[in-house]
PDB file of C-alpha atoms in Angstrom:
ATOM      1  CA  MET A   1       1.524   2.088   0.472  1.00 61.00           C
ATOM      2  CA  LEU A   2       2.408  -0.489  -1.868  1.00 63.00           C
ATOM      3  CA  SER A   3      -1.136  -0.357  -2.620  1.00 63.00           C
ATOM      4  CA  TYR A   4      -0.263   3.186  -5.360  1.00 64.00           C
ATOM      5  CA  ALA A   5       2.936   1.090  -6.987  1.00 68.00           C
ATOM      6  CA  GLY A   6       0.097  -1.372  -7.744  1.00 66.00           C
ATOM      7  CA  ILE A   7       1.918  -4.226  -5.940  1.00 65.00           C
ATOM      8  CA  GLN A   8      -0.726  -6.525  -4.338  1.00 64.00           C
ATOM      9  CA  PHE A   9       0.482  -8.241  -1.290  1.00 65.00           C
ATOM     10  CA  GLY A  10      -0.190 -10.352   1.102  1.00 62.00           C
ATOM     11  CA  GLY A  11      -3.245 -13.519   0.306  1.00 63.00           C
ATOM     12  CA  ASP A  12      -1.089 -16.781   1.460  1.00 68.00           C
ATOM     13  CA  ALA A  13      -1.708 -18.235   5.009  1.00 72.00           C
ATOM     14  CA  LEU A  14       1.288 -16.969   6.659  1.00 73.00           C
ATOM     15  CA  PHE A  15       0.901 -13.368   6.417  1.00 73.00           C
ATOM     16  CA  PHE A  16      -3.038 -13.759   8.065  1.00 76.00           C
ATOM     17  CA  GLY A  17      -0.926 -15.538  10.350  1.00 79.00           C
ATOM     18  CA  LEU A  18       1.112 -12.247  11.139  1.00 78.00           C
ATOM     19  CA  HIS A  19      -2.061 -10.450  11.920  1.00 79.00           C
ATOM     20  CA  VAL A  20      -3.192 -13.391  14.478  1.00 85.00           C
ATOM     21  CA  GLY A  21      -0.313 -14.084  15.842  1.00 85.00           C
ATOM     22  CA  ILE A  22       0.119 -10.207  17.072  1.00 87.00           C
ATOM     23  CA  PHE A  23      -2.704 -11.453  19.761  1.00 88.00           C
ATOM     24  CA  PRO A  24      -1.767 -14.066  21.762  1.00 90.00           C
ATOM     25  CA  LEU A  25       2.158 -11.276  22.415  1.00 90.00           C
ATOM     26  CA  TRP A  26      -0.247  -8.452  22.750  1.00 89.00           C
ATOM     27  CA  LEU A  27      -1.093  -8.492  26.531  1.00 91.00           C
ATOM     28  CA  PRO A  28       2.069 -10.377  28.105  1.00 93.00           C
ATOM     29  CA  VAL A  29       4.073  -6.542  26.061  1.00 90.00           C
ATOM     30  CA  VAL A  30       1.305  -5.133  28.444  1.00 91.00           C
ATOM     31  CA  LEU A  31       1.466  -5.929  32.232  1.00 93.00           C
ATOM     32  CA  ILE A  32       5.158  -6.105  32.008  1.00 91.00           C
ATOM     33  CA  ALA A  33       4.945  -2.687  30.199  1.00 90.00           C
ATOM     34  CA  GLN A  34       2.817  -1.838  32.908  1.00 91.00           C
ATOM     35  CA  GLU A  35       5.119  -3.409  35.657  1.00 91.00           C
ATOM     36  CA  MET A  36       7.990  -1.490  34.770  1.00 90.00           C
ATOM     37  CA  THR A  37       6.692   1.695  34.614  1.00 90.00           C
ATOM     38  CA  LYS A  38       4.462   1.403  37.993  1.00 91.00           C
ATOM     39  CA  ASN A  39       6.608   4.031  40.060  1.00 89.00           C
ATOM     40  CA  SER A  40       7.214   5.826  37.079  1.00 89.00           C
ATOM     41  CA  PRO A  41       6.253   9.247  35.719  1.00 91.00           C
ATOM     42  CA  ARG A  42       3.730   8.757  32.213  1.00 88.00           C
ATOM     43  CA  LYS A  43       5.947  11.203  30.647  1.00 91.00           C
ATOM     44  CA  ASP A  44       9.533   9.236  30.370  1.00 90.00           C
ATOM     45  CA  PHE A  45       7.039   5.439  29.017  1.00 89.00           C
ATOM     46  CA  TRP A  46       8.889   5.012  26.508  1.00 88.00           C
ATOM     47  CA  LYS A  47      12.123   5.829  27.623  1.00 89.00           C
ATOM     48  CA  ILE A  48      11.679   2.984  30.098  1.00 89.00           C
ATOM     49  CA  ALA A  49       9.242   0.305  28.853  1.00 88.00           C
ATOM     50  CA  MET A  50      12.460  -0.175  25.558  1.00 89.00           C
ATOM     51  CA  SER A  51      14.919   0.746  28.157  1.00 89.00           C
ATOM     52  CA  GLY A  52      17.017  -2.507  27.772  1.00 88.00           C
ATOM     53  CA  CYS A  53      16.385  -2.862  23.740  1.00 90.00           C
ATOM     54  CA  PRO A  54      18.942  -1.894  21.637  1.00 95.00           C
ATOM     55  CA  VAL A  55      19.386   1.565  19.232  1.00 94.00           C
ATOM     56  CA  TRP A  56      18.185   0.398  16.696  1.00 96.00           C
ATOM     57  CA  MET A  57      15.473  -1.372  17.761  1.00 94.00           C
ATOM     58  CA  LYS A  58      14.527   2.153  19.515  1.00 93.00           C
ATOM     59  CA  HIS A  59      14.540   3.734  15.530  1.00 95.00           C
ATOM     60  CA  MET A  60      12.180   0.927  13.871  1.00 96.00           C
ATOM     61  CA  ALA A  61       9.247   1.936  17.248  1.00 93.00           C
ATOM     62  CA  SER A  62       9.967   5.658  15.897  1.00 94.00           C
ATOM     63  CA  GLY A  63      10.041   5.050  12.721  1.00 96.00           C
ATOM     64  CA  PHE A  64       6.972   2.185  12.285  1.00 95.00           C
ATOM     65  CA  PHE A  65       5.188   4.831  14.796  1.00 94.00           C
ATOM     66  CA  GLY A  66       5.915   7.492  12.221  1.00 96.00           C
ATOM     67  CA  TYR A  67       4.194   5.408   9.103  1.00 95.00           C
ATOM     68  CA  ALA A  68       1.252   4.566  10.949  1.00 95.00           C
ATOM     69  CA  ILE A  69       0.974   9.337  10.621  1.00 96.00           C
ATOM     70  CA  VAL A  70       1.336   8.845   7.171  1.00 94.00           C
ATOM     71  CA  ASN A  71      -0.731   5.975   5.813  1.00 89.00           C
ATOM     72  CA  PHE A  72      -3.785   7.489   8.382  1.00 91.00           C
ATOM     73  CA  LEU A  73      -3.144  10.757   6.463  1.00 90.00           C
ATOM     74  CA  LEU A  74      -2.997   9.228   3.389  1.00 84.00           C
ATOM     75  CA  PHE A  75      -6.008   7.653   4.403  1.00 79.00           C
ATOM     76  CA  MET A  76      -8.150  10.654   4.974  1.00 81.00           C
ATOM     77  CA  PHE A  77      -6.401  12.848   2.664  1.00 79.00           C
ATOM     78  CA  THR A  78      -6.885   9.950  -0.752  1.00 71.00           C
ATOM     79  CA  PRO A  79     -10.043   9.147  -2.934  1.00 63.00           C
ATOM     80  CA  THR A  80     -10.906   5.924  -1.356  1.00 61.00           C
ATOM     81  CA  GLY A  81     -13.306   4.818  -4.389  1.00 62.00           C
ATOM     82  CA  SER A  82     -13.320   4.652  -8.416  1.00 58.00           C
ATOM     83  CA  ILE A  83     -16.179   4.542 -10.551  1.00 59.00           C
ATOM     84  CA  ASN A  84     -15.428   3.227 -14.128  1.00 63.00           C
ATOM     85  CA  GLY A  85     -11.587   3.960 -13.843  1.00 65.00           C
ATOM     86  CA  HIS A  86     -12.319   7.536 -11.799  1.00 68.00           C
ATOM     87  CA  ALA A  87     -11.207   7.734  -8.399  1.00 69.00           C
ATOM     88  CA  ILE A  88     -14.181   9.230  -5.852  1.00 70.00           C
ATOM     89  CA  ASN A  89     -13.701  11.064  -2.410  1.00 67.00           C
ATOM     90  CA  TYR A  90     -15.872   8.915   0.256  1.00 63.00           C
ATOM     91  CA  ASP A  91     -18.236  11.758   0.275  1.00 69.00           C
ATOM     92  CA  ALA A  92     -18.483  12.240  -3.277  1.00 71.00           C
ATOM     93  CA  LYS A  93     -22.565  11.938  -4.332  1.00 75.00           C
ATOM     94  CA  PHE A  94     -21.068  11.998  -7.723  1.00 73.00           C
ATOM     95  CA  CYS A  95     -18.958  10.539  -9.712  1.00 73.00           C
ATOM     96  CA  SER A  96     -16.291  13.471 -11.732  1.00 70.00           C
ATOM     97  CA  GLY A  97     -15.472  12.239 -14.505  1.00 73.00           C
ATOM     98  CA  CYS A  98     -18.516  10.739 -15.588  1.00 74.00           C
ATOM     99  CA  GLY A  99     -20.464  12.184 -13.279  1.00 73.00           C
ATOM    100  CA  VAL A 100     -22.511   8.939 -12.843  1.00 74.00           C
ATOM    101  CA  SER A 101     -24.632   8.419  -9.333  1.00 74.00           C
ATOM    102  CA  THR A 102     -23.082   6.922  -6.242  1.00 69.00           C
ATOM    103  CA  ASP A 103     -25.564   5.373  -5.466  1.00 67.00           C
ATOM    104  CA  GLU A 104     -26.896   3.926  -8.662  1.00 54.00           C
ATOM    105  CA  GLU A 105     -23.080   1.747  -8.414  1.00 47.00           C
ATOM    106  CA  ASP A 106     -23.869   0.249  -4.465  1.00 49.00           C
ATOM    107  CA  GLU A 107     -26.998  -0.629  -6.193  1.00 48.00           C
ATOM    108  CA  LYS A 108     -24.777  -2.365  -8.745  1.00 50.00           C
ATOM    109  CA  ILE A 109     -22.237  -3.741  -6.008  1.00 48.00           C
ATOM    110  CA  ARG A 110     -25.064  -5.157  -4.128  1.00 37.00           C
TER     111      ARG A 110
END
């Protein structure tokens, strides 16, 4: 969403470390959650997995889920490219602003 405001975020080592750091945590968390919910109905998974968490954390998890849905919808329904400064959809064959073929632009990039 920051990209819509023209703000470039990230690029330094700590930011990249957050992306890599999730993987060592993921496996133990999944294993613990499965153990906690082993003999319970699947529909109660999140209720049980987050049973010891503070209320704010449950709301934050819901917020992250909503944020992921919004970002996915923005990704699916907004233009994804630019030719000569004109936004184009991912499946466009020509730029609607100037008529340049997207194939010609791909060849310039290569």
